[in-house]
Amino acid sequence: MQDLEIYIRDLKPLAASEWLSSHLDELELDDRQVDAKAIKGRAHYEGETVNISLYPGASGKRYTCLVLEGASLPWNSDLEFARSAWRRMDTEVRCSPGDWKEGEPVEDEKWWRLDDRGEQLVVWN
């Protein structure tokens, strides 16, 4: 099982489903209201089920966490996933660099931030 996780700033209604529908088959995701507690959906990719979760208000009220889980996904890393989201939605997207380990100090934790300034490793504050 593979999972990808990104954080999207100021996610607009239907933006996630419109973007994901161009990469996944049989998408079922009702993201008309992106201020709910959690939004669950599913789709298919290469014949396998993909579980989709949106968590509005993650890491502050302006970010929505988007998680995909499946045996096969269109992207190989959180950063590839974030790049695709940023290109389509044109809003700041953040993701883990993938090397943070449980127990490391949070203040040293770096995140990829993708926005109109480019891609940068930053401390999330």
PDB file of C-alpha atoms in Angstrom:
ATOM      1  CA  MET A   1       0.000   0.000   0.000  1.00  0.00           C
ATOM      2  CA  GLN A   2       1.346   3.377  -1.046  1.00  0.00           C
ATOM      3  CA  ASP A   3       0.211   6.710   0.362  1.00  0.00           C
ATOM      4  CA  LEU A   4       0.814  10.281  -0.698  1.00  0.00           C
ATOM      5  CA  GLU A   5       0.088  13.378   1.380  1.00  0.00           C
ATOM      6  CA  ILE A   6       0.074  17.075   0.505  1.00  0.00           C
ATOM      7  CA  TYR A   7      -1.251  20.269   2.067  1.00  0.00           C
ATOM      8  CA  ILE A   8      -3.107  22.743  -0.156  1.00  0.00           C
ATOM      9  CA  ARG A   9      -3.540  26.363   0.900  1.00  0.00           C
ATOM     10  CA  ASP A  10      -6.983  27.958   0.470  1.00  0.00           C
ATOM     11  CA  LEU A  11      -8.450  24.989  -1.386  1.00  0.00           C
ATOM     12  CA  LYS A  12     -11.410  26.041  -3.512  1.00  0.00           C
ATOM     13  CA  PRO A  13     -14.598  23.953  -3.778  1.00  0.00           C
ATOM     14  CA  LEU A  14     -14.344  21.287  -6.504  1.00  0.00           C
ATOM     15  CA  ALA A  15     -10.663  22.087  -7.202  1.00  0.00           C
ATOM     16  CA  ALA A  16      -9.398  18.740  -5.881  1.00  0.00           C
ATOM     17  CA  SER A  17     -11.982  16.638  -7.711  1.00  0.00           C
ATOM     18  CA  GLU A  18     -11.477  18.514 -10.996  1.00  0.00           C
ATOM     19  CA  TRP A  19      -7.715  17.958 -10.792  1.00  0.00           C
ATOM     20  CA  LEU A  20      -7.863  14.336  -9.608  1.00  0.00           C
ATOM     21  CA  SER A  21     -10.428  13.388 -12.262  1.00  0.00           C
ATOM     22  CA  SER A  22      -7.767  13.944 -14.923  1.00  0.00           C
ATOM     23  CA  HIS A  23      -5.486  11.364 -13.249  1.00  0.00           C
ATOM     24  CA  LEU A  24      -7.859   8.813 -11.689  1.00  0.00           C
ATOM     25  CA  ASP A  25     -10.771   6.756 -13.033  1.00  0.00           C
ATOM     26  CA  GLU A  26     -14.299   6.561 -11.612  1.00  0.00           C
ATOM     27  CA  LEU A  27     -13.655   9.366  -9.133  1.00  0.00           C
ATOM     28  CA  GLU A  28     -16.185   9.650  -6.307  1.00  0.00           C
ATOM     29  CA  LEU A  29     -15.343  12.746  -4.242  1.00  0.00           C
ATOM     30  CA  ASP A  30     -17.824  15.372  -3.093  1.00  0.00           C
ATOM     31  CA  ASP A  31     -15.653  18.408  -2.389  1.00  0.00           C
ATOM     32  CA  ARG A  32     -18.278  21.081  -3.047  1.00  0.00           C
ATOM     33  CA  GLN A  33     -17.866  22.159   0.587  1.00  0.00           C
ATOM     34  CA  VAL A  34     -14.241  22.157   1.652  1.00  0.00           C
ATOM     35  CA  ASP A  35     -14.899  23.279   5.221  1.00  0.00           C
ATOM     36  CA  ALA A  36     -16.279  19.972   6.490  1.00  0.00           C
ATOM     37  CA  LYS A  37     -14.411  17.929   9.098  1.00  0.00           C
ATOM     38  CA  ALA A  38     -13.262  15.278   6.669  1.00  0.00           C
ATOM     39  CA  ILE A  39     -14.224  14.331   3.146  1.00  0.00           C
ATOM     40  CA  LYS A  40     -13.755  10.751   2.025  1.00  0.00           C
ATOM     41  CA  GLY A  41     -13.820   9.465  -1.510  1.00  0.00           C
ATOM     42  CA  ARG A  42     -12.486   6.804  -3.789  1.00  0.00           C
ATOM     43  CA  ALA A  43     -11.373   6.227  -7.336  1.00  0.00           C
ATOM     44  CA  HIS A  44      -9.479   3.689  -9.410  1.00  0.00           C
ATOM     45  CA  TYR A  45      -6.033   3.713 -10.950  1.00  0.00           C
ATOM     46  CA  GLU A  46      -4.698   0.871 -13.081  1.00  0.00           C
ATOM     47  CA  GLY A  47      -7.633  -1.245 -11.912  1.00  0.00           C
ATOM     48  CA  GLU A  48      -6.847  -0.749  -8.216  1.00  0.00           C
ATOM     49  CA  THR A  49      -8.941   1.155  -5.668  1.00  0.00           C
ATOM     50  CA  VAL A  50      -7.568   4.469  -4.443  1.00  0.00           C
ATOM     51  CA  ASN A  51      -8.882   5.854  -1.146  1.00  0.00           C
ATOM     52  CA  ILE A  52      -9.023   9.649  -0.966  1.00  0.00           C
ATOM     53  CA  SER A  53      -9.221  11.763   2.189  1.00  0.00           C
ATOM     54  CA  LEU A  54      -9.449  15.539   2.499  1.00  0.00           C
ATOM     55  CA  TYR A  55      -8.913  17.089   5.940  1.00  0.00           C
ATOM     56  CA  PRO A  56      -9.783  20.802   5.930  1.00  0.00           C
ATOM     57  CA  GLY A  57      -8.219  22.973   8.629  1.00  0.00           C
ATOM     58  CA  ALA A  58      -5.003  20.925   8.850  1.00  0.00           C
ATOM     59  CA  SER A  59      -1.943  22.826  10.111  1.00  0.00           C
ATOM     60  CA  GLY A  60      -3.983  25.952  10.558  1.00  0.00           C
ATOM     61  CA  LYS A  61      -7.294  26.876   9.015  1.00  0.00           C
ATOM     62  CA  ARG A  62      -5.899  27.785   5.592  1.00  0.00           C
ATOM     63  CA  TYR A  63      -4.553  24.338   4.625  1.00  0.00           C
ATOM     64  CA  THR A  64      -6.368  21.192   3.561  1.00  0.00           C
ATOM     65  CA  CYS A  65      -4.540  17.894   3.831  1.00  0.00           C
ATOM     66  CA  LEU A  66      -5.104  15.585   0.852  1.00  0.00           C
ATOM     67  CA  VAL A  67      -4.165  11.917   1.231  1.00  0.00           C
ATOM     68  CA  LEU A  68      -4.276   9.212  -1.451  1.00  0.00           C
ATOM     69  CA  GLU A  69      -3.860   5.538  -0.509  1.00  0.00           C
ATOM     70  CA  GLY A  70      -3.663   2.679  -2.974  1.00  0.00           C
ATOM     71  CA  ALA A  71      -1.638  -0.182  -4.373  1.00  0.00           C
ATOM     72  CA  SER A  72      -0.829   1.940  -7.421  1.00  0.00           C
ATOM     73  CA  LEU A  73      -0.914   5.738  -7.728  1.00  0.00           C
ATOM     74  CA  PRO A  74      -0.164   8.158 -10.600  1.00  0.00           C
ATOM     75  CA  TRP A  75       2.710   9.774  -8.645  1.00  0.00           C
ATOM     76  CA  ASN A  76       5.760   8.165  -7.025  1.00  0.00           C
ATOM     77  CA  SER A  77       6.400  10.716  -4.280  1.00  0.00           C
ATOM     78  CA  ASP A  78       4.737  13.443  -2.241  1.00  0.00           C
ATOM     79  CA  LEU A  79       6.802  16.002  -4.173  1.00  0.00           C
ATOM     80  CA  GLU A  80       5.582  14.740  -7.587  1.00  0.00           C
ATOM     81  CA  PHE A  81       2.028  14.809  -6.210  1.00  0.00           C
ATOM     82  CA  ALA A  82       2.527  18.381  -4.919  1.00  0.00           C
ATOM     83  CA  ARG A  83       3.997  19.560  -8.239  1.00  0.00           C
ATOM     84  CA  SER A  84       0.989  18.257 -10.132  1.00  0.00           C
ATOM     85  CA  ALA A  85      -1.419  19.923  -7.682  1.00  0.00           C
ATOM     86  CA  TRP A  86       0.420  23.232  -7.829  1.00  0.00           C
ATOM     87  CA  ARG A  87       0.457  23.296 -11.632  1.00  0.00           C
ATOM     88  CA  ARG A  88      -3.295  22.684 -11.759  1.00  0.00           C
ATOM     89  CA  MET A  89      -4.548  24.744  -8.809  1.00  0.00           C
ATOM     90  CA  ASP A  90      -2.014  27.606  -8.790  1.00  0.00           C
ATOM     91  CA  THR A  91      -2.078  27.901  -4.997  1.00  0.00           C
ATOM     92  CA  GLU A  92       0.604  27.124  -2.433  1.00  0.00           C
ATOM     93  CA  VAL A  93       1.114  23.409  -1.867  1.00  0.00           C
ATOM     94  CA  ARG A  94       3.315  21.844   0.811  1.00  0.00           C
ATOM     95  CA  CYS A  95       4.595  18.341   1.420  1.00  0.00           C
ATOM     96  CA  SER A  96       7.108  16.468   3.486  1.00  0.00           C
ATOM     97  CA  PRO A  97      10.549  15.960   1.939  1.00  0.00           C
ATOM     98  CA  GLY A  98      10.227  12.300   2.900  1.00  0.00           C
ATOM     99  CA  ASP A  99      13.254  12.096   5.171  1.00  0.00           C
ATOM    100  CA  TRP A 100      11.718  13.226   8.478  1.00  0.00           C
ATOM    101  CA  LYS A 101      11.619  10.462  11.073  1.00  0.00           C
ATOM    102  CA  GLU A 102       9.452  10.054  14.156  1.00  0.00           C
ATOM    103  CA  GLY A 103      11.267  11.480  17.173  1.00  0.00           C
ATOM    104  CA  GLU A 104      13.166  14.226  15.322  1.00  0.00           C
ATOM    105  CA  PRO A 105      12.605  17.757  16.661  1.00  0.00           C
ATOM    106  CA  VAL A 106       9.598  19.414  15.043  1.00  0.00           C
ATOM    107  CA  GLU A 107      11.313  22.815  14.880  1.00  0.00           C
ATOM    108  CA  ASP A 108      13.930  21.334  12.543  1.00  0.00           C
ATOM    109  CA  GLU A 109      11.327  19.749  10.288  1.00  0.00           C
ATOM    110  CA  LYS A 110      11.557  21.033   6.726  1.00  0.00           C
ATOM    111  CA  TRP A 111       8.728  20.968   4.202  1.00  0.00           C
ATOM    112  CA  TRP A 112       8.657  21.541   0.470  1.00  0.00           C
ATOM    113  CA  ARG A 113       6.737  24.716  -0.306  1.00  0.00           C
ATOM    114  CA  LEU A 114       5.642  25.123  -3.927  1.00  0.00           C
ATOM    115  CA  ASP A 115       4.261  28.490  -4.941  1.00  0.00           C
ATOM    116  CA  ASP A 116       4.865  31.302  -7.414  1.00  0.00           C
ATOM    117  CA  ARG A 117       8.345  31.801  -5.864  1.00  0.00           C
ATOM    118  CA  GLY A 118       9.334  28.257  -6.852  1.00  0.00           C
ATOM    119  CA  GLU A 119      10.139  25.146  -4.806  1.00  0.00           C
ATOM    120  CA  GLN A 120      11.845  25.709  -1.462  1.00  0.00           C
ATOM    121  CA  LEU A 121      12.561  23.701   1.674  1.00  0.00           C
ATOM    122  CA  VAL A 122      11.144  25.723   4.566  1.00  0.00           C
ATOM    123  CA  VAL A 123      10.341  25.342   8.242  1.00  0.00           C
ATOM    124  CA  TRP A 124       6.558  25.285   8.596  1.00  0.00           C
ATOM    125  CA  ASN A 125       5.580  27.994  11.063  1.00  0.00           C
TER     126      ASN A 125
END
